[in-house]
mmCIF file of C-alpha atoms in Angstrom:
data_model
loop_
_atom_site.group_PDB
_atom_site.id
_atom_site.type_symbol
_atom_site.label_atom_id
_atom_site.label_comp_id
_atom_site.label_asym_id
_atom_site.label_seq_id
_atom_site.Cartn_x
_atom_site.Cartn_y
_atom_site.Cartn_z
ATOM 1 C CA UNK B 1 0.000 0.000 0.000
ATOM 2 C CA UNK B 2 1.008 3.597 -1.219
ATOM 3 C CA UNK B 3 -0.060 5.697 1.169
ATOM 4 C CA UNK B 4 1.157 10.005 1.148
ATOM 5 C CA UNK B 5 1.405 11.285 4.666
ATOM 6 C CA UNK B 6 -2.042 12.830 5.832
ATOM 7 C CA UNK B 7 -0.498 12.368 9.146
ATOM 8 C CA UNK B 8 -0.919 10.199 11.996
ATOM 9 C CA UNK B 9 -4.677 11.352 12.277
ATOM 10 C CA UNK B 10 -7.675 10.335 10.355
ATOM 11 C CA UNK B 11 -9.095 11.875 7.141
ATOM 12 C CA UNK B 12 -12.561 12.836 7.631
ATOM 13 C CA UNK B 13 -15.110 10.385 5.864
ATOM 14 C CA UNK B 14 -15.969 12.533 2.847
ATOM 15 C CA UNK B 15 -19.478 12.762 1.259
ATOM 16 C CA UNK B 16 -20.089 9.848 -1.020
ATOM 17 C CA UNK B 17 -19.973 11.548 -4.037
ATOM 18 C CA UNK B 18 -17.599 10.818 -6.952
ATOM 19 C CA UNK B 19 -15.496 14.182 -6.769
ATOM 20 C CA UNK B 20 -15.017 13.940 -2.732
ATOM 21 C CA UNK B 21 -14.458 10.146 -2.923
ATOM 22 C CA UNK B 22 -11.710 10.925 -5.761
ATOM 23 C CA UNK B 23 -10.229 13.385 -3.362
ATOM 24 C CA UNK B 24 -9.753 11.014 -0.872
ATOM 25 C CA UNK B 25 -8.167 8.296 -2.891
ATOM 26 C CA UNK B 26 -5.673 10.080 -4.178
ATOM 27 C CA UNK B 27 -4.840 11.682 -0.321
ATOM 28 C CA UNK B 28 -4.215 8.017 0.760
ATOM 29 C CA UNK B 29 -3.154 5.980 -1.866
ATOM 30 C CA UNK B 30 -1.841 7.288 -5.561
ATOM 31 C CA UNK B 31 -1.612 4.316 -6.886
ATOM 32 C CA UNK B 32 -5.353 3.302 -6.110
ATOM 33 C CA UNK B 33 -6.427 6.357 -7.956
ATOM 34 C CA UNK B 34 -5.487 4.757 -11.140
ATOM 35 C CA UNK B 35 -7.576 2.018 -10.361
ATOM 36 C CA UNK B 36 -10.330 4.190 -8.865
ATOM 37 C CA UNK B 37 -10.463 6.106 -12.062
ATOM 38 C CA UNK B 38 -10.768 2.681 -14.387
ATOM 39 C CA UNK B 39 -13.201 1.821 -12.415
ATOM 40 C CA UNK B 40 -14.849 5.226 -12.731
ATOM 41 C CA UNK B 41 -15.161 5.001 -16.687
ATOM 42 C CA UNK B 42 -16.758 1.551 -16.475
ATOM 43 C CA UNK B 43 -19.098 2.292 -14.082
ATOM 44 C CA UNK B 44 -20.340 5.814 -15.928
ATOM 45 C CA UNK B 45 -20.184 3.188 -19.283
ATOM 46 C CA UNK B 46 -22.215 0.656 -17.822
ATOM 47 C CA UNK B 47 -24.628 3.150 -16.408
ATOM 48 C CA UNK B 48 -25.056 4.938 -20.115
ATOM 49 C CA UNK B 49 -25.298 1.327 -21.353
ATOM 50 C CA UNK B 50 -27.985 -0.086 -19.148
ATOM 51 C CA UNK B 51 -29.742 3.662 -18.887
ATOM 52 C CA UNK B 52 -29.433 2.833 -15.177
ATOM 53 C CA UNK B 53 -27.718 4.156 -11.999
ATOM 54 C CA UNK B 54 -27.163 1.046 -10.642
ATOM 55 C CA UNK B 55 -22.958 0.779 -11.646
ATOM 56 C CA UNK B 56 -22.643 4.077 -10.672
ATOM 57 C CA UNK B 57 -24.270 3.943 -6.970
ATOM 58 C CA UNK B 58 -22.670 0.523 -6.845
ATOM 59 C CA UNK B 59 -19.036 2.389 -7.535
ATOM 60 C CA UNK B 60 -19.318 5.138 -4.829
ATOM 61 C CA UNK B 61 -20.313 2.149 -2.410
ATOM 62 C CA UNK B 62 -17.498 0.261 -2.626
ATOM 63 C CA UNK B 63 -15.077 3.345 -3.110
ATOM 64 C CA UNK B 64 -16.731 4.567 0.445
ATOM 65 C CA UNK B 65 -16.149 1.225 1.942
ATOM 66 C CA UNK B 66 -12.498 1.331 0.260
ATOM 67 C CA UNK B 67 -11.943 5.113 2.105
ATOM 68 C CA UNK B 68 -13.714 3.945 5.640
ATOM 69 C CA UNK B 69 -10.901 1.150 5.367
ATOM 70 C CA UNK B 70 -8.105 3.254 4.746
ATOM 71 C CA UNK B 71 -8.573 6.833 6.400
ATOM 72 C CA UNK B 72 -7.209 5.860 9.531
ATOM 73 C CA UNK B 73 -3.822 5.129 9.392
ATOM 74 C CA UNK B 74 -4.298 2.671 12.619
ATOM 75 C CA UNK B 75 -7.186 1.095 10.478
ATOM 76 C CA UNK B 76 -4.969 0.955 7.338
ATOM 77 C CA UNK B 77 -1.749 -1.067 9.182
ATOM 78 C CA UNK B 78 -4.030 -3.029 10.524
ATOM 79 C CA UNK B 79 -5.598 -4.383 7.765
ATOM 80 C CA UNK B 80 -2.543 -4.367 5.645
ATOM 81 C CA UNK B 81 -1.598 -6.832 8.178
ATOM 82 C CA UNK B 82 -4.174 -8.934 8.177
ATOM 83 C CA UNK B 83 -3.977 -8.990 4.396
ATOM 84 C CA UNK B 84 -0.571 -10.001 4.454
ATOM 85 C CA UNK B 85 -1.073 -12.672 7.262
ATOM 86 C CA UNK B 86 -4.412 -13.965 4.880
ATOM 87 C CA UNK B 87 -2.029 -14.303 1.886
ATOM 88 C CA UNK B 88 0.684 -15.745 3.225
ATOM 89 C CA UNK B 89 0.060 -17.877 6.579
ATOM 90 C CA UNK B 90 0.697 -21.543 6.408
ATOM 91 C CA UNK B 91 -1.273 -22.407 9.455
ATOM 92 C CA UNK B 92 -5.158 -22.409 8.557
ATOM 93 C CA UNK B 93 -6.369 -21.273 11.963
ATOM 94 C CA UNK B 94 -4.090 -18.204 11.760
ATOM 95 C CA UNK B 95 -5.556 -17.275 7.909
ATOM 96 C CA UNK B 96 -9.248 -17.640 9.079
ATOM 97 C CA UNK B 97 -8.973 -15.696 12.147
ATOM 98 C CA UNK B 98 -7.204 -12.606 9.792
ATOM 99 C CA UNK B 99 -9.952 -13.203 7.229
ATOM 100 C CA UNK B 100 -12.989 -13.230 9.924
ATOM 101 C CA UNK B 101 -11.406 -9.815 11.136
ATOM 102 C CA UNK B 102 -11.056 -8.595 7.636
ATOM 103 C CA UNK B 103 -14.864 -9.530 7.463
ATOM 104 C CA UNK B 104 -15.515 -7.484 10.910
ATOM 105 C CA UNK B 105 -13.597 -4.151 9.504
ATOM 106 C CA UNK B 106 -15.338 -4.203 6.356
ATOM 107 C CA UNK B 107 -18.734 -4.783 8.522
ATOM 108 C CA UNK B 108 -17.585 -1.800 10.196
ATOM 109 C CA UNK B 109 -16.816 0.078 7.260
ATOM 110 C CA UNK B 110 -20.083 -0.413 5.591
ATOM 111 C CA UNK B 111 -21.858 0.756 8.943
ATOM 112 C CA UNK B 112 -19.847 3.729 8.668
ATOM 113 C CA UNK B 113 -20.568 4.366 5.167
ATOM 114 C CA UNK B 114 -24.942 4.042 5.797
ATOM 115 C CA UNK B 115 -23.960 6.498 8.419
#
């Protein structure tokens, strides 16, 4: 993980709204802005395809949950961690205990993004 130095304290949630969310991504990781972008143009694509807002509501979702994950830098190591111990653990008890807290911080996450 990339991440620029907004300091030891955490980024306010933005407003889930393309612009704000695009902010934020590139305050906490440049190189996810690259993807956040792709993922921008096939979302607004889809949407003009399927004459529905569906892709794009569905993008600023998971962008939001991808920000509530990574705008505290506690939050961020943490999970970085956990990702790292998921990938790479040989012991199966270890890798399902990362992955059920991986599970609880994105259940946190998505609270914080109904908010």
């Amino acid at each position: 993980m990339t991440t620029s130095p907004i300091s030891d304290a955490a980024l306010p949630m933005p407003p889930l709204t393309e612009a704000a969310l695009r902010v934020a991504v590139n305050r906490i990781d440049l190189a996810a802005a690259v993807e956040f972008e792709q993922e921008f143009r096939q979302a607004w694509q889809e949407a003009i395809q399927t004459d529905s807002t569906t892709p794009m509501h569905l993008f600023i979702r998971r962008w939001g949950i991808w920000v509530a994950l990574r705008r505290t830098p506690e939050r961020a190591a943490r999970l970085h961690e956990l990702e790292t111990v998921s990938g790479t653990s040989e012991d199966r008890t270890v890798r399902r205990a990362a992955s059920a807290e991986i599970g609880q911080m994105i259940a946190e996450a998505e609270r914080e993004v109904a908010a």
